[in-house]
Amino acid sequence: MLVLTADTSTPAVTAGLVRLDEGAAATVAVRVTRDARAHAEVLTPQILECLQDAGAAPADLDAVVVGAGPGPFTGLRVGMATAAAFGDALGIPVHGVCSLDAIAAQARADAAAALPEEYLVVTDARRREVYWARYRGRERVEGPAVATPADVAVGAAGVAAGSPDHIATVGLSAFTPASPTPWGLVAAAEDLLAAGAEPAPLEPLYLRRPDAAEPTPRVPAAQVRA
């Protein structure tokens, strides 16, 4: 199974191809651009470059896995719309996964026995806040949530994966990776892919309302006097 992956939940715009064979996942190609303002410009070209690197055509893809956040409104919209467009055009399933779960999966693979039983994943939520989730082994036990660093429920966690600058604000040591990887995205969706499950509707994890909001309707002065 050849899986297209994409994530735009962080400043890292990530695209990749992962081959999943009898439960073993191997990254075939990857492109990452670290630019929080370049999601729309670089994601599709990166996907096409990954296909070229792998000597594959879009018709060779069997599924798509996309990071569903949490993340900023504009970034998530680009990644999920692109993933949905590929899935629709090719008639293949598109699975959305929590981007923090993808980071956690890669952290477990990178750290092996060095990762404590309980740990956090922390990414930048802007406005002096962070997105975070707490894990025990392979399970997410709290989150995803958005909070100020002082309000993060660290629990028994002693380390964190994700954005090093923001991990420091919660007083923990940092593990890799800093952002979702293609392998981590597939690992987070492995059970769904293996079972051939029907994809759930893509639901972005914004965790807060967009900055742009509809204006409050004005009440006519005559009604106010009445």
XYZ file of N, CA, C and O in Angstrom, residues 91-226:
544
model
N -10.291 8.648 -6.135
C -11.222 7.659 -5.608
C -10.617 6.785 -4.538
O -10.896 5.581 -4.473
N -9.782 7.378 -3.676
C -9.124 6.618 -2.617
C -9.486 7.215 -1.262
O -9.849 8.390 -1.172
N -9.400 6.431 -0.179
C -9.789 6.945 1.140
C -8.826 7.993 1.668
O -7.614 7.926 1.419
N -9.370 8.949 2.413
C -8.578 9.994 3.063
C -8.866 9.933 4.557
O -10.010 10.111 4.981
N -7.840 9.673 5.348
C -7.983 9.574 6.794
C -7.344 10.785 7.465
O -6.181 11.110 7.206
N -8.082 11.450 8.321
C -7.533 12.529 9.127
C -7.108 12.002 10.488
O -7.825 11.201 11.098
N -5.939 12.412 10.953
C -5.447 11.991 12.266
C -5.009 13.219 13.055
O -4.651 14.245 12.478
N -5.052 13.111 14.364
C -4.548 14.186 15.213
C -3.047 14.342 14.962
O -2.278 13.373 15.084
N -2.634 15.537 14.604
C -1.219 15.779 14.299
C -0.320 15.521 15.506
O 0.831 15.095 15.354
N -0.831 15.784 16.723
C -0.046 15.512 17.923
C 0.189 14.012 18.091
O 1.249 13.587 18.554
N -0.803 13.187 17.688
C -0.623 11.731 17.733
C 0.489 11.299 16.788
O 1.244 10.353 17.086
N 0.589 11.965 15.630
C 1.644 11.626 14.674
C 3.018 11.949 15.246
O 3.977 11.187 15.072
N 3.133 13.093 15.927
C 4.401 13.441 16.576
C 4.731 12.421 17.654
O 5.883 11.964 17.779
N 3.734 12.035 18.446
C 3.954 11.057 19.515
C 4.418 9.716 18.956
O 5.327 9.073 19.515
N 3.812 9.272 17.862
C 4.200 7.991 17.261
C 5.646 8.021 16.800
O 6.406 7.059 17.010
N 6.057 9.121 16.166
C 7.448 9.234 15.713
C 8.398 9.321 16.901
O 9.501 8.750 16.880
N 7.986 10.023 17.965
C 8.823 10.121 19.165
C 9.070 8.751 19.772
O 10.192 8.429 20.199
N 8.025 7.915 19.820
C 8.199 6.560 20.358
C 9.184 5.767 19.519
O 10.018 5.025 20.045
N 9.106 5.915 18.198
C 10.016 5.187 17.319
C 11.444 5.706 17.443
O 12.405 4.926 17.436
N 11.594 7.041 17.565
C 12.930 7.630 17.654
C 13.605 7.316 18.982
O 14.799 7.024 19.035
N 12.829 7.385 20.054
C 13.427 7.290 21.391
C 13.540 5.872 21.898
O 14.371 5.577 22.758
N 12.680 4.994 21.385
C 12.651 3.604 21.843
C 12.518 3.563 23.361
O 11.671 4.210 23.941
N 13.416 2.835 24.034
C 13.299 2.659 25.486
C 13.635 3.929 26.265
O 13.349 4.015 27.458
N 14.222 4.930 25.595
C 14.632 6.144 26.308
C 13.449 7.056 26.628
O 13.576 7.948 27.460
N 12.313 6.853 25.980
C 11.160 7.716 26.221
C 10.424 7.230 27.468
O 10.070 6.058 27.570
N 10.187 8.116 28.444
C 9.465 7.705 29.651
C 8.056 7.208 29.322
O 7.522 7.472 28.241
N 7.454 6.522 30.261
C 6.107 5.995 30.063
C 5.107 7.122 29.799
O 4.203 6.982 28.984
N 5.280 8.265 30.466
C 4.359 9.383 30.291
C 5.127 10.579 29.718
O 6.212 10.902 30.196
N 4.540 11.218 28.712
C 5.223 12.312 28.020
C 4.180 13.210 27.359
O 3.007 12.850 27.236
N 4.638 14.389 26.949
C 3.761 15.358 26.296
C 4.164 15.547 24.837
O 5.297 15.261 24.447
N 3.228 16.074 24.061
C 3.530 16.670 22.760
C 3.041 18.110 22.833
O 1.904 18.362 23.263
N 3.901 19.054 22.435
C 3.606 20.479 22.555
C 3.961 21.180 21.242
O 5.069 21.005 20.722
N 3.028 21.973 20.707
C 3.303 22.771 19.514
C 2.804 24.198 19.714
O 2.081 24.494 20.656
N 3.197 25.056 18.809
C 2.895 26.488 18.919
C 1.438 26.773 18.561
O 0.980 26.439 17.471
N 0.701 27.402 19.484
C -0.672 27.821 19.213
C -0.770 29.330 19.015
O -1.876 29.871 18.867
N 0.404 30.020 19.068
C 0.440 31.475 18.980
C -0.286 32.090 20.177
O -0.723 31.384 21.071
N -0.382 33.417 20.210
C -1.034 34.141 21.307
C -0.477 33.720 22.679
O -1.203 33.676 23.675
N 0.794 33.350 22.712
C 1.453 32.914 23.943
C 0.791 31.673 24.542
O 0.784 31.469 25.747
N 0.255 30.835 23.668
C -0.364 29.584 24.089
C 0.264 28.419 23.326
O 0.998 28.623 22.343
N -0.034 27.213 23.788
C 0.465 26.013 23.129
C -0.688 25.028 22.933
O -1.659 25.010 23.693
N -0.565 24.218 21.870
C -1.393 23.035 21.732
C -0.658 21.895 22.423
O 0.571 21.771 22.295
N -1.376 21.061 23.121
C -0.690 19.999 23.845
C -1.589 18.778 24.026
O -2.821 18.856 23.940
N -0.936 17.639 24.242
C -1.614 16.401 24.616
C -0.641 15.587 25.455
O 0.578 15.678 25.276
N -1.191 14.795 26.369
C -0.357 13.956 27.240
C -0.610 12.485 26.894
O -1.751 12.079 26.656
N 0.482 11.729 26.889
C 0.445 10.325 26.470
C 1.007 9.426 27.569
O 1.923 9.816 28.297
N 0.455 8.228 27.620
C 0.998 7.181 28.481
C 1.185 5.955 27.599
O 0.221 5.347 27.165
N 2.446 5.635 27.312
C 2.703 4.579 26.341
C 2.194 4.999 24.973
O 2.504 6.080 24.481
N 1.367 4.162 24.371
C 0.818 4.460 23.048
C -0.504 5.226 23.109
O -1.036 5.620 22.073
N -1.035 5.436 24.317
C -2.361 6.022 24.452
C -2.302 7.509 24.778
O -1.501 7.945 25.605
N -3.173 8.290 24.128
C -3.360 9.686 24.512
C -4.333 9.716 25.677
O -5.473 9.271 25.558
N -3.889 10.257 26.823
C -4.714 10.230 28.027
C -5.327 11.590 28.350
O -6.230 11.671 29.180
N -4.847 12.646 27.699
C -5.444 13.965 27.899
C -5.130 14.846 26.703
O -4.043 14.794 26.146
N -6.098 15.664 26.308
C -5.930 16.520 25.156
C -6.482 15.835 23.900
O -7.036 14.742 23.974
N -6.348 16.501 22.733
C -5.626 17.752 22.533
C -6.366 18.946 23.120
O -7.584 18.961 23.181
N -5.575 19.940 23.521
C -6.127 21.137 24.129
C -5.224 22.311 23.798
O -4.098 22.141 23.330
N -5.738 23.516 24.063
C -4.945 24.731 23.907
C -4.946 25.444 25.244
O -5.978 25.516 25.920
N -3.777 25.936 25.653
C -3.664 26.565 26.970
C -2.400 27.410 27.017
O -1.505 27.280 26.175
N -2.325 28.272 28.026
C -1.054 28.928 28.310
C -0.103 27.876 28.870
O -0.545 26.873 29.448
N 1.204 28.050 28.732
C 2.142 27.057 29.271
C 1.920 26.754 30.749
O 2.039 25.604 31.181
N 1.550 27.768 31.524
C 1.344 27.558 32.958
C 0.152 26.664 33.242
O 0.072 26.050 34.318
N -0.784 26.552 32.290
C -1.999 25.774 32.513
C -1.959 24.383 31.891
O -2.945 23.647 31.945
N -0.834 24.008 31.284
C -0.717 22.676 30.702
C -0.666 21.631 31.820
O 0.095 21.777 32.790
N -1.456 20.582 31.687
C -1.498 19.516 32.695
C -0.340 18.547 32.454
O -0.494 17.514 31.809
N 0.820 18.894 32.976
C 2.031 18.103 32.741
C 1.915 16.718 33.357
O 2.418 15.726 32.811
N 1.251 16.595 34.495
C 1.127 15.302 35.146
C 2.473 14.728 35.505
O 3.351 15.430 36.015
N 2.677 13.448 35.199
C 3.932 12.776 35.515
C 4.939 12.840 34.372
O 6.009 12.233 34.451
N 4.601 13.575 33.304
C 5.496 13.647 32.152
C 6.779 14.387 32.500
O 6.753 15.416 33.174
N 7.886 13.858 32.013
C 9.168 14.507 32.255
C 9.814 15.042 31.002
O 10.785 15.793 31.074
N 9.283 14.655 29.831
C 9.824 15.098 28.551
C 8.666 15.387 27.607
O 7.508 15.042 27.895
N 8.993 16.019 26.488
C 7.971 16.305 25.480
C 8.602 16.286 24.097
O 9.790 16.587 23.930
N 7.791 15.942 23.115
C 8.166 16.092 21.713
C 7.405 17.279 21.156
O 6.433 17.742 21.738
N 7.866 17.780 20.003
C 7.223 18.932 19.388
C 8.165 20.109 19.292
O 9.387 19.944 19.216
N 7.606 21.306 19.300
C 8.386 22.531 19.128
C 9.312 22.767 20.321
O 8.835 23.007 21.432
N 10.635 22.719 20.126
C 11.555 22.869 21.262
C 11.356 24.171 22.034
O 11.408 24.172 23.267
N 11.124 25.278 21.331
C 10.951 26.560 22.015
C 9.737 26.537 22.936
O 9.763 27.115 24.031
N 8.684 25.859 22.527
C 7.457 25.848 23.320
C 7.489 24.766 24.394
O 6.851 24.897 25.437
N 8.237 23.700 24.139
C 8.457 22.707 25.190
C 9.177 23.357 26.363
O 8.865 23.098 27.528
N 10.123 24.233 26.068
C 10.874 24.901 27.132
C 9.958 25.730 28.020
O 10.204 25.864 29.223
N 8.872 26.268 27.464
C 7.981 27.113 28.272
C 7.193 26.304 29.299
O 6.660 26.886 30.256
N 7.094 24.988 29.115
C 6.411 24.161 30.117
C 7.415 23.438 31.013
O 7.040 22.609 31.834
N 8.709 23.766 30.832
C 9.725 23.277 31.748
C 10.151 21.840 31.558
O 10.615 21.193 32.511
N 10.043 21.314 30.316
C 10.409 19.922 30.064
C 11.575 19.829 29.089
O 11.894 20.781 28.376
N 12.217 18.666 29.049
C 13.257 18.386 28.069
C 12.601 17.961 26.758
O 11.520 17.362 26.751
N 13.273 18.265 25.643
C 12.684 18.030 24.322
C 13.193 16.741 23.688
O 14.382 16.416 23.757
N 12.252 16.008 23.066
C 12.557 14.861 22.221
C 12.138 15.200 20.800
O 11.264 16.044 20.570
N 12.703 14.514 19.828
C 12.258 14.651 18.437
C 10.995 13.818 18.238
O 10.743 12.887 19.007
N 10.204 14.176 17.196
C 10.414 15.218 16.203
C 9.776 16.539 16.634
O 9.000 16.577 17.587
N 10.074 17.598 15.885
C 9.495 18.910 16.178
C 8.141 19.097 15.511
O 7.369 19.961 15.909
N 7.844 18.290 14.493
C 6.590 18.409 13.748
C 6.224 17.028 13.202
O 7.052 16.112 13.194
N 4.989 16.856 12.726
C 4.593 15.544 12.210
C 5.445 15.108 11.025
O 5.810 15.916 10.169
N 5.758 13.830 10.979
C 6.507 13.240 9.877
C 5.582 12.333 9.072
O 4.559 11.861 9.577
N 5.931 12.031 7.807
C 5.108 11.087 7.039
C 4.960 9.738 7.746
O 3.852 9.189 7.814
N 6.054 9.218 8.287
C 5.977 7.926 8.983
C 5.048 8.024 10.187
O 4.224 7.133 10.438
N 5.170 9.100 10.961
C 4.326 9.270 12.129
C 2.854 9.381 11.781
O 1.990 8.846 12.487
N 2.539 10.074 10.692
C 1.152 10.197 10.261
C 0.569 8.833 9.924
O -0.561 8.505 10.308
N 1.334 8.018 9.195
C 0.847 6.675 8.857
C 0.733 5.807 10.101
O -0.224 5.037 10.256
N 1.700 5.926 11.015
C 1.621 5.153 12.254
C 0.366 5.513 13.048
O -0.275 4.647 13.651
N -0.001 6.793 13.048
C -1.199 7.230 13.771
C -2.473 6.693 13.130
O -3.502 6.565 13.805
N -2.411 6.378 11.833
C -3.581 5.864 11.112
C -3.460 4.383 10.801
O -4.295 3.832 10.072
N -2.464 3.715 11.372
C -2.145 2.338 10.970
C -3.335 1.391 11.131
O -3.624 0.576 10.244
N -4.044 1.477 12.248
C -5.183 0.569 12.464
C -6.268 0.795 11.421
O -6.880 -0.163 10.920
N -6.521 2.062 11.083
C -7.539 2.373 10.082
C -7.133 1.852 8.711
O -7.948 1.285 7.977
N -5.868 2.039 8.369
C -5.377 1.595 7.070
C -5.387 0.072 6.971
O -5.795 -0.497 5.950
N -4.938 -0.590 8.025
C -4.857 -2.045 8.011
C -6.233 -2.689 7.913
O -6.414 -3.733 7.273
N -7.212 -2.062 8.550
C -8.566 -2.620 8.560
C -9.363 -2.250 7.318
O -10.465 -2.760 7.109
N -8.807 -1.330 6.507
C -9.563 -0.850 5.360
C -10.829 -0.144 5.787
O -11.868 -0.206 5.119
N -10.742 0.561 6.920
C -11.923 1.203 7.501
C -12.439 2.329 6.621
O -11.665 3.012 5.937
N -13.750 2.524 6.660
C -14.353 3.653 5.959
C -13.917 4.945 6.642
O -14.052 5.101 7.861
N -13.346 5.887 5.897
C -12.869 7.116 6.540
C -14.003 7.908 7.168
O -15.089 8.018 6.600
N -13.739 8.464 8.340
C -14.679 9.396 8.947
C -14.577 10.729 8.209
O -13.566 11.016 7.560
N -15.612 11.552 8.269
C -15.521 12.886 7.654
C -14.323 13.654 8.211
O -14.007 13.555 9.398
N -13.640 14.384 7.344
C -12.485 15.162 7.786
C -12.934 16.303 8.683
O -13.725 17.158 8.266
N -12.443 16.311 9.904
C -12.821 17.326 10.885
C -11.566 18.023 11.412
O -10.816 17.436 12.189
N -11.295 19.250 10.988
C -10.108 19.949 11.491
C -10.239 20.284 12.967
O -11.311 20.642 13.439
N -9.145 20.131 13.690
C -9.108 20.449 15.118
C -8.592 21.874 15.287
O -7.400 22.095 15.477
N -9.493 22.841 15.231
C -9.070 24.225 15.401
C -8.880 24.566 16.881
O -8.006 25.335 17.242
N -9.731 24.042 17.754
C -9.703 24.262 19.208
C -10.005 25.696 19.631
O -10.176 25.967 20.806
N -10.045 26.594 18.697
C -10.498 27.954 19.003
C -11.134 28.520 17.746
O -10.870 28.057 16.637
N -11.984 29.515 17.936
C -12.676 30.106 16.802
C -11.695 30.889 15.920
O -10.710 31.421 16.414
N -11.973 30.968 14.602
C -11.143 31.816 13.737
C -11.173 33.266 14.197
O -12.144 33.708 14.815
N -10.111 34.003 13.897
C -10.058 35.420 14.271
C -11.160 36.217 13.584
O -11.732 37.132 14.164
N -11.444 35.873 12.324
C -12.488 36.582 11.595
C -13.852 36.104 12.075
O -14.100 34.907 12.156
N -14.728 37.013 12.399
C -16.055 36.660 12.886
C -17.092 37.563 12.251
O -16.809 38.688 11.850
N -18.317 37.027 12.144
C -19.389 37.831 11.587
C -19.736 38.956 12.558
O -19.773 38.743 13.776
N -19.982 40.156 12.035
C -20.341 41.272 12.920
C -21.681 41.025 13.601
O -22.557 40.365 13.053
N -21.821 41.544 14.797
C -23.081 41.439 15.522
C -24.122 42.326 14.850
O -23.855 43.504 14.576
N -25.292 41.755 14.544
C -26.326 42.576 13.883
C -26.692 43.794 14.733
O -26.795 43.700 15.956
N -26.847 44.923 14.086
C -27.215 46.144 14.789
C -28.725 46.165 15.042
O -29.511 45.816 14.169
N -29.109 46.559 16.208
C -30.532 46.663 16.547
C -31.008 48.060 16.170
O -30.393 49.071 16.575
N -32.057 48.169 15.362
C -32.551 49.508 14.988
C -32.866 50.358 16.196
O -33.335 49.866 17.224
N -32.582 51.662 16.078
C -32.787 52.576 17.208
C -34.233 52.575 17.676
O -34.520 52.703 18.865
N -35.172 52.421 16.744
C -36.580 52.437 17.125
C -36.894 51.286 18.066
O -37.679 51.428 19.011
N -36.268 50.101 17.827
C -36.495 48.949 18.707
C -35.885 49.171 20.068
O -36.430 48.741 21.079
N -34.746 49.842 20.121
C -34.098 50.117 21.397
C -34.981 51.020 22.246
O -35.185 50.789 23.451
N -35.573 52.097 21.633
C -36.432 53.017 22.371
C -37.696 52.337 22.878
O -38.225 52.600 23.929
N -38.155 51.354 22.049
C -39.366 50.647 22.452
C -39.095 49.800 23.690
O -39.980 49.591 24.499
